[in-house]
Amino acid sequence: MSTDGSTDKTGAAASIQRLFRNTGVAVSGALSRRDGQVFLGVFGVAYFLLYLAGLRHLGFGPPAYEISVVSDPLTRAFRQVGPFQWEPVALVVVGPVELLVAPLNMLLGGVLAALVGLNLAVSVVAWRGPAACRLGSGAGVVSGLPGLLSGFACCGPTILLVVGVQASAGLLSLFQWLLPLTVVALLGTLLWVGSRVETTKQVV
């Protein structure tokens, strides 16, 4: 009995290790191509800027040049002002561009932007040249879906405000859970892509 249990654990560990290794193969294959690099860079940066704009931390105002920092910025940087949102500690104004600097918000936005960019890069490369990622058919379409849906996670309340829809408490509660679910979906999709890697094929 103990031998069987040990064998099962070893087999599960090997499967998980192989899954992560194959996911790395898919991602590195996508980023080895120019189109994959372009999609990662363009959509990653675009999502990051959209994320900040959705939080109303990035916008436009009267042209000026200013840098101001709040008192006790280290403590206030960790003060939450909402679900997965933290207090800004500085204001940077360069010309008409105004940026509220909230380090933890920017870190979270950067992680999401990287995941979105990777998903879309793998999606495009899997669709245009699946051999580059050693992927089976169908991986491209599925891997792009969370990247497209994740934009609503950061900017949903703002979008509703723009179109004039009053968000109820229940709807705001939904957005509170949408962000972590988006992260899980983005990571899960990359791992699913890893499960589709055909290790018997050789990269040409």
PDB file of C-alpha atoms in Angstrom:
ATOM      1  CA  MET A   1       0.000   0.000   0.000  1.00  0.00           C
ATOM      2  CA  SER A   2       2.753   2.444   0.945  1.00  0.00           C
ATOM      3  CA  THR A   3       4.669   1.561  -2.221  1.00  0.00           C
ATOM      4  CA  ASP A   4       1.619   2.341  -4.371  1.00  0.00           C
ATOM      5  CA  GLY A   5       1.111   5.650  -2.568  1.00  0.00           C
ATOM      6  CA  SER A   6       4.730   6.618  -3.058  1.00  0.00           C
ATOM      7  CA  THR A   7       4.511   5.713  -6.743  1.00  0.00           C
ATOM      8  CA  ASP A   8       1.371   7.831  -7.178  1.00  0.00           C
ATOM      9  CA  LYS A   9       3.040  10.828  -5.532  1.00  0.00           C
ATOM     10  CA  THR A  10       6.139  10.419  -7.689  1.00  0.00           C
ATOM     11  CA  GLY A  11       3.993  10.154 -10.822  1.00  0.00           C
ATOM     12  CA  ALA A  12       1.973  13.249  -9.878  1.00  0.00           C
ATOM     13  CA  ALA A  13       5.132  15.247  -9.154  1.00  0.00           C
ATOM     14  CA  ALA A  14       6.609  14.184 -12.500  1.00  0.00           C
ATOM     15  CA  SER A  15       3.418  15.193 -14.317  1.00  0.00           C
ATOM     16  CA  ILE A  16       3.390  18.621 -12.680  1.00  0.00           C
ATOM     17  CA  GLN A  17       7.066  19.120 -13.468  1.00  0.00           C
ATOM     18  CA  ARG A  18       6.469  18.123 -17.085  1.00  0.00           C
ATOM     19  CA  LEU A  19       3.484  20.495 -17.305  1.00  0.00           C
ATOM     20  CA  PHE A  20       5.536  23.474 -16.128  1.00  0.00           C
ATOM     21  CA  ARG A  21       8.419  22.494 -18.414  1.00  0.00           C
ATOM     22  CA  ASN A  22       6.122  22.241 -21.430  1.00  0.00           C
ATOM     23  CA  THR A  23       4.509  25.572 -20.556  1.00  0.00           C
ATOM     24  CA  GLY A  24       7.989  27.081 -20.583  1.00  0.00           C
ATOM     25  CA  VAL A  25       8.555  25.535 -24.019  1.00  0.00           C
ATOM     26  CA  ALA A  26       5.351  27.141 -25.350  1.00  0.00           C
ATOM     27  CA  VAL A  27       6.140  30.554 -23.883  1.00  0.00           C
ATOM     28  CA  SER A  28       9.787  30.564 -24.971  1.00  0.00           C
ATOM     29  CA  GLY A  29       8.740  29.393 -28.431  1.00  0.00           C
ATOM     30  CA  ALA A  30       6.270  32.259 -28.718  1.00  0.00           C
ATOM     31  CA  LEU A  31       8.805  34.823 -27.520  1.00  0.00           C
ATOM     32  CA  SER A  32      11.465  33.543 -29.903  1.00  0.00           C
ATOM     33  CA  ARG A  33       9.395  34.946 -32.784  1.00  0.00           C
ATOM     34  CA  ARG A  34       9.137  38.611 -33.680  1.00  0.00           C
ATOM     35  CA  ASP A  35       5.324  38.580 -33.761  1.00  0.00           C
ATOM     36  CA  GLY A  36       5.217  37.045 -30.289  1.00  0.00           C
ATOM     37  CA  GLN A  37       7.581  39.713 -28.948  1.00  0.00           C
ATOM     38  CA  VAL A  38       5.557  42.481 -30.558  1.00  0.00           C
ATOM     39  CA  PHE A  39       2.272  41.222 -29.117  1.00  0.00           C
ATOM     40  CA  LEU A  40       3.797  40.828 -25.655  1.00  0.00           C
ATOM     41  CA  GLY A  41       5.244  44.335 -25.718  1.00  0.00           C
ATOM     42  CA  VAL A  42       2.367  46.194 -27.352  1.00  0.00           C
ATOM     43  CA  PHE A  43      -0.514  44.544 -25.515  1.00  0.00           C
ATOM     44  CA  GLY A  44       1.394  44.335 -22.236  1.00  0.00           C
ATOM     45  CA  VAL A  45       2.091  48.077 -22.236  1.00  0.00           C
ATOM     46  CA  ALA A  46      -1.410  48.884 -23.508  1.00  0.00           C
ATOM     47  CA  TYR A  47      -3.026  46.802 -20.776  1.00  0.00           C
ATOM     48  CA  PHE A  48      -0.809  48.381 -18.104  1.00  0.00           C
ATOM     49  CA  LEU A  49      -1.789  51.883 -19.201  1.00  0.00           C
ATOM     50  CA  LEU A  50      -5.450  50.853 -19.425  1.00  0.00           C
ATOM     51  CA  TYR A  51      -5.226  49.390 -15.934  1.00  0.00           C
ATOM     52  CA  LEU A  52      -3.881  52.655 -14.504  1.00  0.00           C
ATOM     53  CA  ALA A  53      -6.459  54.679 -16.430  1.00  0.00           C
ATOM     54  CA  GLY A  54      -9.212  52.366 -15.179  1.00  0.00           C
ATOM     55  CA  LEU A  55      -8.118  53.106 -11.613  1.00  0.00           C
ATOM     56  CA  ARG A  56      -8.082  56.828 -12.508  1.00  0.00           C
ATOM     57  CA  HIS A  57      -4.392  56.955 -11.672  1.00  0.00           C
ATOM     58  CA  LEU A  58      -3.451  57.995 -15.201  1.00  0.00           C
ATOM     59  CA  GLY A  59      -5.037  60.873 -17.014  1.00  0.00           C
ATOM     60  CA  PHE A  60      -4.652  64.280 -18.573  1.00  0.00           C
ATOM     61  CA  GLY A  61      -4.789  67.769 -17.116  1.00  0.00           C
ATOM     62  CA  PRO A  62      -3.419  71.286 -17.594  1.00  0.00           C
ATOM     63  CA  PRO A  63       0.216  71.184 -18.802  1.00  0.00           C
ATOM     64  CA  ALA A  64       2.668  71.378 -15.900  1.00  0.00           C
ATOM     65  CA  TYR A  65       5.753  69.755 -14.409  1.00  0.00           C
ATOM     66  CA  GLU A  66       5.485  68.566 -10.833  1.00  0.00           C
ATOM     67  CA  ILE A  67       6.527  65.762  -8.486  1.00  0.00           C
ATOM     68  CA  SER A  68       4.910  65.648  -5.054  1.00  0.00           C
ATOM     69  CA  VAL A  69       5.120  62.918  -2.410  1.00  0.00           C
ATOM     70  CA  VAL A  70       2.796  62.372   0.556  1.00  0.00           C
ATOM     71  CA  SER A  71       4.069  62.288   4.120  1.00  0.00           C
ATOM     72  CA  ASP A  72       5.055  58.822   5.384  1.00  0.00           C
ATOM     73  CA  PRO A  73       4.841  57.235   1.910  1.00  0.00           C
ATOM     74  CA  LEU A  74       6.113  53.798   2.992  1.00  0.00           C
ATOM     75  CA  THR A  75       3.247  53.286   5.439  1.00  0.00           C
ATOM     76  CA  ARG A  76       0.570  54.745   3.182  1.00  0.00           C
ATOM     77  CA  ALA A  77       1.703  52.651   0.208  1.00  0.00           C
ATOM     78  CA  PHE A  78       0.300  49.584   2.000  1.00  0.00           C
ATOM     79  CA  ARG A  79      -2.999  51.211   2.968  1.00  0.00           C
ATOM     80  CA  GLN A  80      -5.907  49.668   1.067  1.00  0.00           C
ATOM     81  CA  VAL A  81      -8.601  51.960  -0.310  1.00  0.00           C
ATOM     82  CA  GLY A  82     -10.635  49.204  -1.968  1.00  0.00           C
ATOM     83  CA  PRO A  83     -10.480  45.580  -3.081  1.00  0.00           C
ATOM     84  CA  PHE A  84      -7.013  45.040  -4.572  1.00  0.00           C
ATOM     85  CA  GLN A  85      -6.405  48.798  -4.604  1.00  0.00           C
ATOM     86  CA  TRP A  86      -3.881  50.727  -2.551  1.00  0.00           C
ATOM     87  CA  GLU A  87      -3.349  54.395  -1.780  1.00  0.00           C
ATOM     88  CA  PRO A  88      -1.199  56.518  -4.112  1.00  0.00           C
ATOM     89  CA  VAL A  89       1.878  58.036  -2.486  1.00  0.00           C
ATOM     90  CA  ALA A  90       3.053  60.444  -5.178  1.00  0.00           C
ATOM     91  CA  LEU A  91       1.833  62.610  -8.031  1.00  0.00           C
ATOM     92  CA  VAL A  92       3.929  62.995 -11.161  1.00  0.00           C
ATOM     93  CA  VAL A  93       2.897  65.553 -13.768  1.00  0.00           C
ATOM     94  CA  VAL A  94       4.779  65.761 -17.063  1.00  0.00           C
ATOM     95  CA  GLY A  95       3.156  68.123 -19.514  1.00  0.00           C
ATOM     96  CA  PRO A  96      -0.516  67.178 -19.830  1.00  0.00           C
ATOM     97  CA  VAL A  97       0.030  63.670 -18.384  1.00  0.00           C
ATOM     98  CA  GLU A  98      -0.815  63.108 -14.717  1.00  0.00           C
ATOM     99  CA  LEU A  99       0.193  59.912 -12.913  1.00  0.00           C
ATOM    100  CA  LEU A 100      -0.749  58.923  -9.381  1.00  0.00           C
ATOM    101  CA  VAL A 101       1.950  56.555  -8.167  1.00  0.00           C
ATOM    102  CA  ALA A 102       0.625  53.660  -6.074  1.00  0.00           C
ATOM    103  CA  PRO A 103       3.474  51.087  -5.983  1.00  0.00           C
ATOM    104  CA  LEU A 104       1.329  48.043  -5.176  1.00  0.00           C
ATOM    105  CA  ASN A 105      -1.268  48.952  -7.797  1.00  0.00           C
ATOM    106  CA  MET A 106       1.502  49.336 -10.357  1.00  0.00           C
ATOM    107  CA  LEU A 107       3.042  46.009  -9.325  1.00  0.00           C
ATOM    108  CA  LEU A 108      -0.310  44.230  -9.658  1.00  0.00           C
ATOM    109  CA  GLY A 109      -0.959  45.956 -12.981  1.00  0.00           C
ATOM    110  CA  GLY A 110       2.473  44.918 -14.222  1.00  0.00           C
ATOM    111  CA  VAL A 111       1.864  41.275 -13.319  1.00  0.00           C
ATOM    112  CA  LEU A 112      -1.526  41.302 -15.037  1.00  0.00           C
ATOM    113  CA  ALA A 113      -0.070  43.052 -18.075  1.00  0.00           C
ATOM    114  CA  ALA A 114       2.677  40.436 -18.359  1.00  0.00           C
ATOM    115  CA  LEU A 115       0.156  37.592 -18.112  1.00  0.00           C
ATOM    116  CA  VAL A 116      -2.157  39.197 -20.658  1.00  0.00           C
ATOM    117  CA  GLY A 117       0.749  39.858 -23.026  1.00  0.00           C
ATOM    118  CA  LEU A 118       2.047  36.295 -22.686  1.00  0.00           C
ATOM    119  CA  ASN A 119      -1.399  34.803 -23.290  1.00  0.00           C
ATOM    120  CA  LEU A 120      -1.964  36.893 -26.407  1.00  0.00           C
ATOM    121  CA  ALA A 121       1.581  36.282 -27.676  1.00  0.00           C
ATOM    122  CA  VAL A 122       1.163  32.525 -27.306  1.00  0.00           C
ATOM    123  CA  SER A 123      -2.309  32.768 -28.853  1.00  0.00           C
ATOM    124  CA  VAL A 124      -1.089  34.579 -31.957  1.00  0.00           C
ATOM    125  CA  VAL A 125       1.986  32.403 -32.457  1.00  0.00           C
ATOM    126  CA  ALA A 126      -0.050  29.232 -31.872  1.00  0.00           C
ATOM    127  CA  TRP A 127      -2.504  30.392 -34.541  1.00  0.00           C
ATOM    128  CA  ARG A 128       0.054  31.607 -37.085  1.00  0.00           C
ATOM    129  CA  GLY A 129       2.770  29.022 -36.556  1.00  0.00           C
ATOM    130  CA  PRO A 130       1.977  26.323 -33.977  1.00  0.00           C
ATOM    131  CA  ALA A 131       5.227  24.493 -34.728  1.00  0.00           C
ATOM    132  CA  ALA A 132       7.156  27.350 -33.099  1.00  0.00           C
ATOM    133  CA  CYS A 133       5.531  26.506 -29.761  1.00  0.00           C
ATOM    134  CA  ARG A 134       5.170  22.783 -30.533  1.00  0.00           C
ATOM    135  CA  LEU A 135       1.439  23.129 -29.967  1.00  0.00           C
ATOM    136  CA  GLY A 136      -1.434  21.028 -31.137  1.00  0.00           C
ATOM    137  CA  SER A 137      -4.328  22.524 -33.040  1.00  0.00           C
ATOM    138  CA  GLY A 138      -6.856  24.683 -31.188  1.00  0.00           C
ATOM    139  CA  ALA A 139      -4.518  26.097 -28.564  1.00  0.00           C
ATOM    140  CA  GLY A 140      -4.344  29.543 -30.137  1.00  0.00           C
ATOM    141  CA  VAL A 141      -8.013  30.493 -29.823  1.00  0.00           C
ATOM    142  CA  VAL A 142      -8.427  29.294 -26.231  1.00  0.00           C
ATOM    143  CA  SER A 143      -5.210  30.878 -24.962  1.00  0.00           C
ATOM    144  CA  GLY A 144      -6.336  34.302 -26.137  1.00  0.00           C
ATOM    145  CA  LEU A 145      -9.716  34.392 -24.383  1.00  0.00           C
ATOM    146  CA  PRO A 146      -8.629  35.252 -20.808  1.00  0.00           C
ATOM    147  CA  GLY A 147      -6.397  38.005 -22.154  1.00  0.00           C
ATOM    148  CA  LEU A 148      -9.372  39.627 -23.859  1.00  0.00           C
ATOM    149  CA  LEU A 149     -11.714  39.148 -20.909  1.00  0.00           C
ATOM    150  CA  SER A 150      -9.247  40.419 -18.316  1.00  0.00           C
ATOM    151  CA  GLY A 151      -9.600  44.008 -19.467  1.00  0.00           C
ATOM    152  CA  PHE A 152     -13.078  44.088 -17.947  1.00  0.00           C
ATOM    153  CA  ALA A 153     -11.653  43.009 -14.577  1.00  0.00           C
ATOM    154  CA  CYS A 154      -9.652  46.192 -14.055  1.00  0.00           C
ATOM    155  CA  CYS A 155     -11.925  48.703 -15.727  1.00  0.00           C
ATOM    156  CA  GLY A 156     -15.430  47.264 -15.318  1.00  0.00           C
ATOM    157  CA  PRO A 157     -16.745  49.862 -12.813  1.00  0.00           C
ATOM    158  CA  THR A 158     -15.212  52.715 -14.835  1.00  0.00           C
ATOM    159  CA  ILE A 159     -16.744  51.398 -18.063  1.00  0.00           C
ATOM    160  CA  LEU A 160     -20.148  51.240 -16.386  1.00  0.00           C
ATOM    161  CA  LEU A 161     -19.702  54.818 -15.180  1.00  0.00           C
ATOM    162  CA  VAL A 162     -18.796  56.030 -18.663  1.00  0.00           C
ATOM    163  CA  VAL A 163     -21.870  54.454 -20.234  1.00  0.00           C
ATOM    164  CA  GLY A 164     -24.067  55.757 -17.421  1.00  0.00           C
ATOM    165  CA  VAL A 165     -24.974  52.476 -15.717  1.00  0.00           C
ATOM    166  CA  GLN A 166     -25.447  52.588 -11.940  1.00  0.00           C
ATOM    167  CA  ALA A 167     -23.457  49.719 -10.382  1.00  0.00           C
ATOM    168  CA  SER A 168     -25.303  47.934  -7.590  1.00  0.00           C
ATOM    169  CA  ALA A 169     -23.592  46.558  -4.480  1.00  0.00           C
ATOM    170  CA  GLY A 170     -23.904  43.055  -5.897  1.00  0.00           C
ATOM    171  CA  LEU A 171     -22.272  44.079  -9.162  1.00  0.00           C
ATOM    172  CA  LEU A 172     -19.407  45.803  -7.337  1.00  0.00           C
ATOM    173  CA  SER A 173     -18.975  42.652  -5.253  1.00  0.00           C
ATOM    174  CA  LEU A 174     -18.688  40.695  -8.494  1.00  0.00           C
ATOM    175  CA  PHE A 175     -15.875  42.968  -9.674  1.00  0.00           C
ATOM    176  CA  GLN A 176     -14.131  42.375  -6.337  1.00  0.00           C
ATOM    177  CA  TRP A 177     -13.835  38.685  -7.198  1.00  0.00           C
ATOM    178  CA  LEU A 178     -13.284  39.175 -10.913  1.00  0.00           C
ATOM    179  CA  LEU A 179      -9.651  40.249 -10.547  1.00  0.00           C
ATOM    180  CA  PRO A 180      -8.367  37.158  -8.677  1.00  0.00           C
ATOM    181  CA  LEU A 181     -10.438  34.939 -10.958  1.00  0.00           C
ATOM    182  CA  THR A 182      -8.804  36.645 -13.930  1.00  0.00           C
ATOM    183  CA  VAL A 183      -5.332  35.912 -12.555  1.00  0.00           C
ATOM    184  CA  VAL A 184      -6.281  32.263 -12.043  1.00  0.00           C
ATOM    185  CA  ALA A 185      -7.718  32.116 -15.579  1.00  0.00           C
ATOM    186  CA  LEU A 186      -4.589  33.638 -17.130  1.00  0.00           C
ATOM    187  CA  LEU A 187      -2.264  31.272 -15.261  1.00  0.00           C
ATOM    188  CA  GLY A 188      -4.563  28.324 -15.915  1.00  0.00           C
ATOM    189  CA  THR A 189      -4.648  29.046 -19.638  1.00  0.00           C
ATOM    190  CA  LEU A 190      -0.866  29.150 -19.860  1.00  0.00           C
ATOM    191  CA  LEU A 191      -0.707  25.799 -18.049  1.00  0.00           C
ATOM    192  CA  TRP A 192      -3.402  24.418 -20.367  1.00  0.00           C
ATOM    193  CA  VAL A 193      -1.274  25.508 -23.301  1.00  0.00           C
ATOM    194  CA  GLY A 194       1.596  23.629 -21.658  1.00  0.00           C
ATOM    195  CA  SER A 195      -0.532  20.500 -21.575  1.00  0.00           C
ATOM    196  CA  ARG A 196      -1.016  20.842 -25.353  1.00  0.00           C
ATOM    197  CA  VAL A 197       2.697  20.914 -26.133  1.00  0.00           C
ATOM    198  CA  GLU A 198       3.609  17.985 -28.351  1.00  0.00           C
ATOM    199  CA  THR A 199       6.986  16.916 -27.029  1.00  0.00           C
ATOM    200  CA  THR A 200       7.462  14.380 -29.784  1.00  0.00           C
ATOM    201  CA  LYS A 201       7.756  17.150 -32.365  1.00  0.00           C
ATOM    202  CA  GLN A 202      10.982  18.952 -33.001  1.00  0.00           C
ATOM    203  CA  VAL A 203      11.200  22.680 -33.456  1.00  0.00           C
ATOM    204  CA  VAL A 204      12.144  23.483 -37.035  1.00  0.00           C
TER     205      VAL A 204
END
